[in-house]
mmCIF file of C-alpha atoms in Angstrom:
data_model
loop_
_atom_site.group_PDB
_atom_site.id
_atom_site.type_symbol
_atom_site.label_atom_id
_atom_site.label_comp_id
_atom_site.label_asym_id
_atom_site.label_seq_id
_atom_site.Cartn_x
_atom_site.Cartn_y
_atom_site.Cartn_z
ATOM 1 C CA UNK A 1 -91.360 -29.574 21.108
ATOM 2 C CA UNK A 2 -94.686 -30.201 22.204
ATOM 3 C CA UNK A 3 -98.187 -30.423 20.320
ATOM 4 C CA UNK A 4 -101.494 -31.199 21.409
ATOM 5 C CA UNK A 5 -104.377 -31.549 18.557
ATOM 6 C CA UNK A 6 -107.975 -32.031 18.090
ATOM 7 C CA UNK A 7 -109.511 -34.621 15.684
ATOM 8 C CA UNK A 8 -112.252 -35.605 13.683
ATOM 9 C CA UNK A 9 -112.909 -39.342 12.645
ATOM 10 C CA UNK A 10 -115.469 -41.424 10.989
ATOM 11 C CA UNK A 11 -116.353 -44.318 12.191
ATOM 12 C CA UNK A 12 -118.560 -45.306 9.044
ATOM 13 C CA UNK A 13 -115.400 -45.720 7.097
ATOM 14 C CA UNK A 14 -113.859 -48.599 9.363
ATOM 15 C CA UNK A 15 -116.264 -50.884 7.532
ATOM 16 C CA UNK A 16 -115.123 -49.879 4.780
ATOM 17 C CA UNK A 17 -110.887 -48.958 5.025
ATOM 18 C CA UNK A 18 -108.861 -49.018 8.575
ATOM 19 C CA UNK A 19 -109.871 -46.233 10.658
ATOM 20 C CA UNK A 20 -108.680 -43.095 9.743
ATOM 21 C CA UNK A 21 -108.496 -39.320 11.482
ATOM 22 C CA UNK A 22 -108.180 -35.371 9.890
ATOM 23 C CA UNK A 23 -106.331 -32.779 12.166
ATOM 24 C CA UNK A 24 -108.962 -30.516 13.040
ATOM 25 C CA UNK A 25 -106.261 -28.261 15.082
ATOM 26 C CA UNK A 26 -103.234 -28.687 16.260
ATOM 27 C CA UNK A 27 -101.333 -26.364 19.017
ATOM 28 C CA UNK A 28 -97.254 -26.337 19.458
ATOM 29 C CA UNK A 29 -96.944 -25.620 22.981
ATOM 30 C CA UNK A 30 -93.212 -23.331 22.989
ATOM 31 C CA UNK A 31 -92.688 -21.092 26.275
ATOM 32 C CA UNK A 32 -95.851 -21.758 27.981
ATOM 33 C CA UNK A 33 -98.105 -20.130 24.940
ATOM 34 C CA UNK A 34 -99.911 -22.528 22.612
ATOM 35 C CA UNK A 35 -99.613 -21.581 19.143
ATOM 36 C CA UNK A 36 -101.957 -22.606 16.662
ATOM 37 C CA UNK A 37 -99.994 -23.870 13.810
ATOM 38 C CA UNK A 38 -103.231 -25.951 11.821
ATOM 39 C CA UNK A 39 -102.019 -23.847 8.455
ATOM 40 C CA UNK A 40 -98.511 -25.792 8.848
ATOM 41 C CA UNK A 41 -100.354 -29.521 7.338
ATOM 42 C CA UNK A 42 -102.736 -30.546 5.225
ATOM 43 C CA UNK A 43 -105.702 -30.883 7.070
ATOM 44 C CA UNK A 44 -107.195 -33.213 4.382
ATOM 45 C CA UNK A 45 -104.721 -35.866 5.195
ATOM 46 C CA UNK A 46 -106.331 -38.746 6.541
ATOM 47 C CA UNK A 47 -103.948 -40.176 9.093
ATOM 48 C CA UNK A 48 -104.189 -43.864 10.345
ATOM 49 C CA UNK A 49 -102.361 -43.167 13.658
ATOM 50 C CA UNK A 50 -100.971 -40.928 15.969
ATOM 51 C CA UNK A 51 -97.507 -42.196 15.330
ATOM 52 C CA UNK A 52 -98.000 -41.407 11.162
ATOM 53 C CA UNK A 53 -99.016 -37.835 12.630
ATOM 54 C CA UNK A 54 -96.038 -37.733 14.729
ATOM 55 C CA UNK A 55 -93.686 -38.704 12.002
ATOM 56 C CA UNK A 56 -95.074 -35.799 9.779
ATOM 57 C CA UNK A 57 -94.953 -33.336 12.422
ATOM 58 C CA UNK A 58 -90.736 -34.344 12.791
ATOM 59 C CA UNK A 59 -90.687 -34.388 8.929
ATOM 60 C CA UNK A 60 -92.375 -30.558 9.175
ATOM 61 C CA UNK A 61 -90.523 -28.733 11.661
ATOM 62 C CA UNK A 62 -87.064 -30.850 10.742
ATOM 63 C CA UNK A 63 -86.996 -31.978 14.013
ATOM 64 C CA UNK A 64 -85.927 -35.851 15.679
ATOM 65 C CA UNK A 65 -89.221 -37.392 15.811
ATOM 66 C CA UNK A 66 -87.631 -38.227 19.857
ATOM 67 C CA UNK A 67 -87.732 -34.744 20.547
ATOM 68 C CA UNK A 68 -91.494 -34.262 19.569
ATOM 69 C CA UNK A 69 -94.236 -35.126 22.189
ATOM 70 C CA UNK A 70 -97.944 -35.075 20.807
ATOM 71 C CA UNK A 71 -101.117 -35.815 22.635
ATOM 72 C CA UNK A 72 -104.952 -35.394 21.542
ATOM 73 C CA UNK A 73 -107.802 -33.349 23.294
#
């Protein structure tokens, strides 16, 4: 299962906490048609990595987090 996503961070707040990112959009790329799936997570959730992303996305869909690929704009 593949997802690509767009993001929106904030660099003020590295002076202040680690660097964080929202999800902005996110795609799930099944049979050669992107589908958006942003309603799926919180888009609130400020994520400190990919990987944390990643992990959600495998806790979402119930899914091995091996057999997710993810990749930003």
């Amino acid at each position: 299962m593949n997802f690509t996503f767009s993001s929106e961070t904030r660099p003020d707040q590295a002076r202040i906490e680690p660097a964080t990112f929202q999800v902005q959009q996110i795609w799930q790329h099944a049979g050669g048609t992107p589908r958006d799936v942003s309603h799926l997570i919180d888009r609130t959730y400020r994520y400190h990595s990919v990987r944390e992303l990643h992990w959600h996305l495998a806790d979402r869909f119930a899914r091995p987090v091996r057999s997710l690929a993810i990749s930003r704009v």
